[in-house]
Coordinates of C-alpha atoms in Angstrom, one line a residue:
M977 CA 229.3 -31.4 74.0
N978 CA 226.6 -34.0 73.6
E979 CA 223.5 -32.8 71.8
H980 CA 220.7 -32.1 74.0
T981 CA 217.9 -34.5 74.0
R982 CA 214.4 -32.8 74.5
T983 CA 212.7 -33.8 77.5
G984 CA 209.2 -33.4 79.1
G985 CA 210.5 -30.3 80.8
D986 CA 211.3 -29.1 77.3
V987 CA 207.7 -29.8 76.2
V988 CA 206.4 -27.7 79.2
V989 CA 208.4 -24.7 78.2
E990 CA 207.5 -25.0 74.6
T991 CA 203.9 -25.0 75.5
L992 CA 204.1 -22.0 77.7
T993 CA 206.0 -20.2 75.2
R994 CA 203.2 -20.9 72.6
L995 CA 200.6 -19.8 75.1
G996 CA 202.5 -16.3 75.3
V997 CA 204.0 -16.8 78.6
T998 CA 207.0 -14.4 79.4
D999 CA 207.4 -14.5 83.2
V1000 CA 206.9 -17.4 85.6
F1001 CA 207.1 -17.5 89.4
G1002 CA 208.3 -20.3 91.7
I1003 CA 210.9 -22.1 93.6
P1004 CA 213.1 -25.0 92.4
G1005 CA 213.1 -28.5 93.9
Q1006 CA 214.5 -31.8 93.5
H1007 CA 211.5 -33.4 91.5
A1008 CA 211.0 -30.3 89.4
L1009 CA 214.9 -30.0 88.2
G1010 CA 213.8 -31.3 84.7
L1011 CA 211.4 -28.3 84.4
F1012 CA 213.8 -25.7 85.8
D1013 CA 216.6 -26.9 83.5
A1014 CA 214.5 -26.6 80.4
L1015 CA 213.4 -23.2 81.5
G1016 CA 216.9 -22.1 81.5
R1017 CA 217.2 -22.8 77.8
S1018 CA 214.3 -20.5 77.3
D1019 CA 213.6 -16.8 77.0
I1020 CA 211.0 -16.9 79.7
R1021 CA 212.0 -14.8 82.8
F1022 CA 211.9 -16.9 86.1
I1023 CA 211.1 -14.9 89.2
S1024 CA 211.8 -16.6 92.7
S1025 CA 210.9 -16.0 96.2
R1026 CA 212.0 -17.6 99.6
V1027 CA 208.9 -19.5 100.1
E1028 CA 206.2 -21.0 97.9
N1029 CA 203.3 -19.1 99.1
N1030 CA 205.0 -15.8 98.3
S1031 CA 205.5 -17.0 94.7
A1032 CA 201.8 -17.9 94.5
F1033 CA 200.8 -14.4 95.7
N1034 CA 203.4 -13.0 93.3
A1035 CA 201.6 -14.9 90.5
D1036 CA 198.2 -13.9 91.6
G1037 CA 199.2 -10.3 91.8
Y1038 CA 200.8 -10.4 88.2
A1039 CA 197.6 -11.7 86.9
R1040 CA 195.6 -8.9 88.5
A1041 CA 198.0 -6.2 87.6
T1042 CA 198.7 -7.5 83.8
G1043 CA 195.4 -9.1 82.8
R1044 CA 197.3 -12.2 82.0
V1045 CA 197.5 -15.8 83.5
G1046 CA 200.1 -15.9 86.3
V1047 CA 202.2 -19.0 86.2
L1048 CA 203.7 -20.8 89.1
L1049 CA 206.2 -23.6 89.1
V1050 CA 206.7 -25.7 92.3
S1051 CA 208.0 -28.9 93.4
T1052 CA 206.5 -32.0 95.0
G1053 CA 205.1 -32.3 98.5
P1054 CA 205.8 -29.5 100.9
G1055 CA 206.7 -26.9 98.0
A1056 CA 203.2 -27.9 96.3
L1057 CA 201.1 -27.8 99.6
T1058 CA 202.7 -24.4 100.7
T1059 CA 200.9 -22.9 97.8
L1060 CA 197.3 -23.5 98.9
G1061 CA 196.5 -20.8 101.1
A1062 CA 197.5 -18.3 98.4
L1063 CA 195.5 -20.3 95.8
Q1064 CA 192.5 -19.9 98.0
E1065 CA 192.7 -16.2 97.6
A1066 CA 193.0 -16.4 93.9
Y1067 CA 190.1 -19.0 93.9
V1068 CA 187.7 -16.9 95.8
T1069 CA 188.5 -13.8 94.0
G1070 CA 188.5 -15.3 90.3
V1071 CA 192.2 -14.9 89.6
P1072 CA 193.6 -16.9 86.7
V1073 CA 196.8 -18.7 88.0
L1074 CA 198.2 -21.8 86.2
V1075 CA 200.0 -24.0 88.8
I1076 CA 202.5 -26.5 87.3
S1077 CA 203.8 -28.7 90.0
S1078 CA 206.3 -31.7 89.7
Q1079 CA 205.3 -35.3 91.3
V1080 CA 207.0 -38.3 92.4
P1081 CA 207.9 -40.8 89.7
R1082 CA 205.2 -42.5 88.0
R1083 CA 205.7 -45.8 90.0
G1084 CA 204.8 -43.8 93.4
L1085 CA 201.5 -42.5 92.1
G1086 CA 198.3 -44.1 93.2
G1087 CA 198.8 -44.3 96.9
T1088 CA 201.7 -46.8 97.1
R1089 CA 204.1 -46.4 99.9
N1090 CA 207.5 -47.1 98.4
G1091 CA 209.5 -44.4 100.5
L1092 CA 209.9 -41.8 97.6
L1093 CA 210.8 -38.4 98.8
H1094 CA 207.8 -36.1 99.5
Q1095 CA 205.6 -39.0 98.5
L1096 CA 201.9 -38.3 99.4
D1097 CA 198.9 -40.5 99.1
D1098 CA 197.2 -37.9 96.7
Q1099 CA 198.9 -34.6 96.1
Q1100 CA 196.3 -33.8 93.3
K1101 CA 193.4 -34.1 95.8
S1102 CA 194.9 -31.5 98.0
A1103 CA 194.6 -29.0 95.4
Q1104 CA 191.1 -29.7 94.3
N1105 CA 189.3 -27.6 97.0
V1106 CA 191.3 -24.4 95.7
T1107 CA 191.3 -24.8 92.1
R1108 CA 189.0 -25.1 89.2
Y1109 CA 191.0 -27.7 87.2
T1110 CA 193.5 -30.4 88.0
A1111 CA 195.2 -33.1 85.9
V1112 CA 198.4 -35.3 86.0
A1113 CA 200.4 -35.8 82.9
R1114 CA 201.6 -39.2 82.8
D1115 CA 203.4 -39.1 79.4
A1116 CA 205.2 -36.1 77.8
S1117 CA 202.8 -36.3 75.0
H1118 CA 200.0 -35.5 77.4
I1119 CA 201.4 -32.2 78.3
P1120 CA 200.5 -29.8 75.5
T1121 CA 196.8 -30.7 75.8
L1122 CA 196.6 -30.7 79.6
L1123 CA 198.3 -27.3 79.9
T1124 CA 196.1 -25.8 77.1
D1125 CA 192.9 -27.2 78.7
A1126 CA 194.1 -25.9 82.2
W1127 CA 194.7 -22.5 80.5
S1128 CA 191.3 -22.5 78.9
V1129 CA 189.5 -23.2 82.3
A1130 CA 191.7 -20.5 84.1
T1131 CA 190.6 -17.8 81.5
T1132 CA 186.8 -19.0 81.5
A1133 CA 184.5 -17.0 83.6
P1134 CA 184.5 -17.5 86.5
A1135 CA 188.3 -17.4 86.3
G1136 CA 190.6 -19.0 88.9
P1137 CA 193.5 -21.1 89.6
V1138 CA 194.3 -24.4 87.8
W1139 CA 196.7 -27.2 88.6
V1140 CA 198.8 -29.5 86.4
E1141 CA 201.1 -32.2 87.9
I1142 CA 204.0 -33.7 86.0
P1143 CA 206.0 -36.8 87.5
E1144 CA 209.7 -36.4 87.8
D1145 CA 210.4 -39.2 85.3
V1146 CA 208.2 -37.6 82.7
L1147 CA 210.0 -34.3 83.0
L1148 CA 213.5 -35.7 83.0
G1149 CA 212.7 -38.5 80.2
P1150 CA 213.0 -37.9 76.4
A1151 CA 210.1 -36.3 74.6
D1152 CA 209.3 -38.5 71.6
I1153 CA 206.9 -35.9 70.0
P1154 CA 207.5 -33.0 67.6
P1155 CA 208.3 -29.7 69.1
V1156 CA 205.2 -27.9 70.0
T1157 CA 203.9 -25.2 67.7
D1158 CA 200.0 -25.4 67.6
I1159 CA 198.4 -24.4 70.8
R1160 CA 194.8 -23.0 70.7
P1161 CA 193.4 -22.4 74.2
R1162 CA 189.5 -21.8 73.9
P1163 CA 187.8 -20.3 76.8
T1164 CA 184.2 -21.3 77.0
P1165 CA 181.6 -18.3 76.3
R1166 CA 179.2 -17.6 79.1
P1167 CA 176.3 -15.8 77.2
A1168 CA 173.1 -14.8 79.1
R1169 CA 169.9 -16.9 78.2
S1170 CA 167.8 -14.4 76.0
E1171 CA 164.5 -14.9 78.1
L1172 CA 166.5 -13.9 81.3
T1173 CA 167.9 -10.8 79.7
A1174 CA 164.5 -10.0 78.3
E1175 CA 162.8 -10.1 81.7
A1176 CA 165.7 -8.0 83.2
A1177 CA 165.3 -5.4 80.7
R1178 CA 161.5 -5.3 81.3
L1179 CA 162.1 -4.9 85.2
L1180 CA 164.7 -2.2 84.7
A1181 CA 162.9 -0.1 82.0
S1182 CA 159.9 0.2 84.2
S1183 CA 161.8 0.9 87.4
R1184 CA 162.0 4.2 88.9
R1185 CA 164.9 4.1 91.2
P1186 CA 167.4 1.5 89.6
V1187 CA 170.8 1.1 91.2
I1188 CA 173.8 -0.9 89.9
L1189 CA 176.1 -2.7 92.1
A1190 CA 179.4 -3.6 90.1
G1191 CA 181.6 -6.2 91.6
G1192 CA 184.9 -7.9 90.6
G1193 CA 183.3 -10.1 87.9
V1194 CA 182.6 -6.9 85.8
R1195 CA 186.2 -5.8 86.3
R1196 CA 187.6 -9.2 85.2
S1197 CA 185.5 -9.4 82.1
P1198 CA 187.0 -8.2 79.0
T1199 CA 183.9 -6.4 77.9
G1200 CA 182.5 -5.9 81.4
S1201 CA 183.4 -2.1 81.9
G1202 CA 182.0 -1.1 78.5
G1203 CA 178.8 -3.1 79.0
L1204 CA 178.3 -1.6 82.5
R1205 CA 178.7 1.9 81.2
H1206 CA 176.2 1.4 78.4
V1207 CA 173.5 0.2 80.9
A1208 CA 174.1 2.8 83.5
E1209 CA 173.7 5.6 81.0
A1210 CA 170.6 4.0 79.4
L1211 CA 169.1 3.6 82.8
D1212 CA 170.6 6.9 84.3
A1213 CA 171.3 4.6 87.1
P1214 CA 173.9 5.3 89.8
V1215 CA 176.8 2.9 89.9
V1216 CA 178.3 1.6 93.4
S1217 CA 181.4 -0.4 93.1
T1218 CA 182.4 -3.3 95.6
V1219 CA 186.1 -3.7 96.8
G1220 CA 186.7 -6.0 94.0
G1221 CA 184.9 -3.9 91.4
K1222 CA 186.9 -0.9 91.9
G1223 CA 187.9 0.3 88.4
A1224 CA 185.1 -1.3 86.6
F1225 CA 183.4 2.1 86.1
P1226 CA 185.1 5.5 86.0
F1227 CA 185.4 7.1 89.5
D1228 CA 184.5 10.6 88.2
H1229 CA 181.7 9.5 85.8
P1230 CA 178.5 11.7 86.7
L1231 CA 176.8 8.3 87.6
S1232 CA 179.5 7.1 89.9
A1233 CA 178.5 6.8 93.5
A1234 CA 182.3 7.4 94.3
S1235 CA 181.3 5.4 97.6
W1236 CA 182.8 3.1 100.1
I1237 CA 181.1 0.0 100.2
E1238 CA 181.1 -0.3 103.8
D1239 CA 179.4 3.0 104.3
R1240 CA 175.8 2.9 106.0
Y1241 CA 174.5 5.5 103.5
T1242 CA 175.9 3.3 100.6
T1243 CA 173.8 0.6 102.2
D1244 CA 170.8 2.8 102.2
L1245 CA 171.1 3.8 98.4
L1246 CA 171.3 0.0 97.6
E1247 CA 168.2 -0.7 100.0
D1248 CA 166.2 2.0 98.6
A1249 CA 166.4 0.8 94.9
D1250 CA 163.3 -0.3 93.5
V1251 CA 165.4 -2.6 91.3
L1252 CA 168.8 -3.4 92.3
L1253 CA 171.1 -4.8 89.5
A1254 CA 174.1 -6.8 91.0
V1255 CA 176.7 -7.8 88.7
G1256 CA 179.6 -9.9 89.3
T1257 CA 179.2 -10.0 93.0
S1258 CA 177.9 -12.4 95.6
L1259 CA 176.7 -9.8 97.8
G1260 CA 178.9 -11.4 100.6
E1261 CA 179.9 -10.3 104.0
V1262 CA 181.9 -7.1 103.1
T1263 CA 179.9 -6.0 100.2
S1264 CA 176.7 -6.3 102.3
N1265 CA 178.3 -4.3 105.0
Y1266 CA 178.5 -7.4 107.2
F1267 CA 175.1 -8.7 106.2
T1268 CA 173.2 -5.6 107.1
L1269 CA 172.0 -4.9 103.6
S1270 CA 168.4 -6.1 103.0
P1271 CA 167.1 -5.0 99.6
R1272 CA 163.6 -3.9 99.7
G1273 CA 163.1 -3.7 95.9
T1274 CA 163.6 -6.5 93.2
L1275 CA 167.1 -8.0 92.9
I1276 CA 168.6 -9.0 89.5
Q1277 CA 171.8 -10.8 90.0
I1278 CA 174.4 -11.7 87.2
D1279 CA 177.3 -14.0 87.8
A1280 CA 179.3 -16.4 86.0
E1281 CA 179.3 -18.7 89.1
P1282 CA 176.0 -20.2 89.3
R1283 CA 176.4 -20.9 93.2
V1284 CA 176.5 -17.3 93.7
L1285 CA 173.0 -16.6 92.5
S1286 CA 170.5 -16.0 95.1
S1287 CA 172.8 -17.4 97.8
N1288 CA 172.1 -14.4 100.1
H1289 CA 169.0 -12.8 98.8
P1290 CA 166.0 -14.0 96.3
S1291 CA 166.7 -12.7 92.9
L1292 CA 166.2 -13.0 89.1
G1293 CA 169.6 -15.1 88.7
I1294 CA 171.4 -14.7 85.4
P1295 CA 174.2 -17.2 85.2
A1296 CA 176.6 -15.4 82.6
D1297 CA 179.8 -13.6 82.1
A1298 CA 179.4 -9.9 83.3
G1299 CA 180.4 -8.4 80.0
E1300 CA 178.3 -10.7 77.8
A1301 CA 175.4 -10.2 80.1
L1302 CA 175.8 -6.5 80.4
N1303 CA 176.0 -5.8 76.5
A1304 CA 173.0 -8.2 75.8
L1305 CA 171.1 -6.3 78.5
A1306 CA 172.1 -2.8 77.0
D1307 CA 171.0 -3.9 73.3
A1308 CA 167.5 -5.3 75.0
L1309 CA 167.2 -1.8 76.7
A1310 CA 167.8 0.0 73.5
D1311 CA 165.3 -2.1 71.7
R1312 CA 162.6 -1.4 74.4
Q1313 CA 163.5 2.4 74.1
T1314 CA 162.8 2.5 70.4
G1315 CA 159.4 4.2 70.5
Q1316 CA 159.0 3.5 74.3
R1317 CA 161.3 5.5 76.6
C1318 CA 162.0 4.5 80.1
P1319 CA 160.1 6.3 82.6
R1320 CA 161.7 9.5 83.9
R1321 CA 163.6 9.3 87.0
G1322 CA 163.0 11.9 89.8
P1323 CA 165.6 14.9 89.5
R1324 CA 169.0 14.2 91.0
P1325 CA 170.3 16.4 93.8
P1326 CA 173.4 18.6 93.0
R1327 CA 176.6 17.0 94.3
G1328 CA 178.0 19.1 96.8
E1329 CA 181.0 18.7 98.9
D1330 CA 179.0 17.1 101.7
T1331 CA 177.0 14.5 99.7
H1332 CA 177.5 11.1 98.0
R1333 CA 176.2 10.8 94.5
G1334 CA 172.4 9.9 95.0
G1335 CA 171.9 12.5 97.7
A1336 CA 173.3 10.7 100.9
P1337 CA 175.4 12.9 103.2
R1338 CA 179.2 11.9 103.7
P1339 CA 180.1 10.1 106.8
G1340 CA 180.3 12.6 109.7
T1341 CA 178.0 15.2 108.6
G1342 CA 175.1 14.0 110.4
P1343 CA 171.4 13.6 109.3
A1344 CA 170.2 15.9 106.5
L1345 CA 167.3 16.5 104.1
I1346 CA 167.9 14.5 100.9
T1347 CA 166.4 14.0 97.6
T1348 CA 165.9 10.3 96.6
L1349 CA 166.1 9.3 93.0
S1350 CA 162.4 9.5 92.7
G1351 CA 162.4 13.2 93.8
E1352 CA 160.9 12.4 97.3
K1353 CA 162.3 14.7 100.1
R1354 CA 163.2 12.9 103.4
T1355 CA 165.5 13.0 106.1
A1356 CA 168.6 10.8 105.8
P1357 CA 168.8 8.2 108.4
T1358 CA 171.4 8.2 111.3
P1359 CA 173.8 5.4 110.6
P1360 CA 174.0 2.7 113.2
P1361 CA 177.3 2.4 115.2
R1362 CA 179.9 0.4 113.1
R1363 CA 180.0 -3.0 114.3
P1364 CA 183.5 -4.2 115.1
P1365 CA 185.2 -6.8 112.6
T1366 CA 183.9 -10.3 113.1
H1367 CA 187.3 -11.9 112.3
H1368 CA 189.6 -13.0 115.5
A1369 CA 192.5 -11.1 116.7
G1370 CA 195.6 -12.4 114.9
T1371 CA 193.8 -13.3 111.7
A1372 CA 193.5 -11.5 108.4
A1373 CA 190.2 -9.6 107.7
P1374 CA 187.7 -11.3 105.3
S1375 CA 188.8 -11.0 101.7
P1376 CA 185.8 -10.2 99.7
R1377 CA 185.2 -12.4 96.5
N1378 CA 183.9 -9.4 94.8

C-alpha cells in the first residue's frame, strides 16, 4: 500500500484536533471529499443527518449544551446554502458555531462562469449576513491560521457563527507544511470602561427599587452567573431572567423573581424599578412583552454587541462582556459600600403561594394589595388582555436573542 500523502484536508483535521474538537456535524459532498477522507483517519466523531440545516441546528444545540464550539462540515453550493436558516438562529442568539465549507476549485473563484458543479458567483457573500467572520483558504498553509482566527471570533463576546471556505483542489492537494501542533486561539477581552462602571455603581448605590434583568449574554459569559449573583446580593435586588437568560441565576435563590418574562406582572416589576439594570439583552420583542415594557426609571444596559445599547430605550450603555462588566460593577459597589452603605430598601413581602418575588400576584389570582420594594402599599394593576402572537400563521414564533 502506498504511503499516504498529507493533504489540505489533513491540515484541517489536525487543526481541529489541536483546538480540542472531538465531535463534528455535517453531510459529505463531492467538493468536500478530501476533508471527509481526512476525517476518517482521525479520532474525531462525525455525526450526520439527512439535510444540512439539521446538521447546523445539531451543531448549534451541541454548543448550547456543552459550552463548546459546534463544528459543521458541509459541501459547496446547495449544501452550504441550506445551512443559512439555522445559522441565522445561532447568529441572533450568540451561539459559537464554526462552519467549514468546501468550494469549487480555485480557478472557479471570483465570479467566473466555467461550468463547475455548484459554482456560485460569491458563496462567501451569501454567508456574511448570518456570520461574524468569513474567510477563504486559498492554500493549505493558510488553513491553521484562518481556522484559529475564526475560532477566536466565534468565542469572543458577542459569540456567534463563523465561516471558512476551502476550495476542492486545496483539500485534495498535497500539504507542504509541517504537521499542525501549535494552535493558540485568543478571544478578545471585552471589559467595561471604568468611567461607565463608576457611573452605573453610583446610580445603583443610590437607588431604592433596583431590579436586574438577566439575558442570554449573562448565561453565555464564563463569569456571568457569578458576577450577576454578586451584584444582586450587593443591591438586594430581584433578578428577572429572559428566555435566553434562564439558568444564569439560580431559580430558587431568594432574589430570583422566578418569573415568566411575558407575564404582565413581570413587566410591571421591571417598569416600577427606579434603576433597571439590563445585562446581555436587547429588551427585544419577547423580553419587552411585545414592546409593552416602558421603563419609568433609569435604564443601565450592558451588552457585548454595541448595536444593542439604547436600541429600544434610552440608557446608560456599557459595551462589554456581561461577566467582565458585572464583576467590575460588583467591585465598584463594594468600594462604595466601604464606609457608605447603600440606602436601605423597603421591606420585602413574604413569598406566598399566590405571589411572585417582589409581591406581584401570580397570573389568575386577580388584583391584590401588594407591597413594592420601597415599602409602599398599593393595589396591583389588572393585566391587560394578552395580545395574540404577531407572527403569521404557518411561521415560527419570534425567537428572542436574549
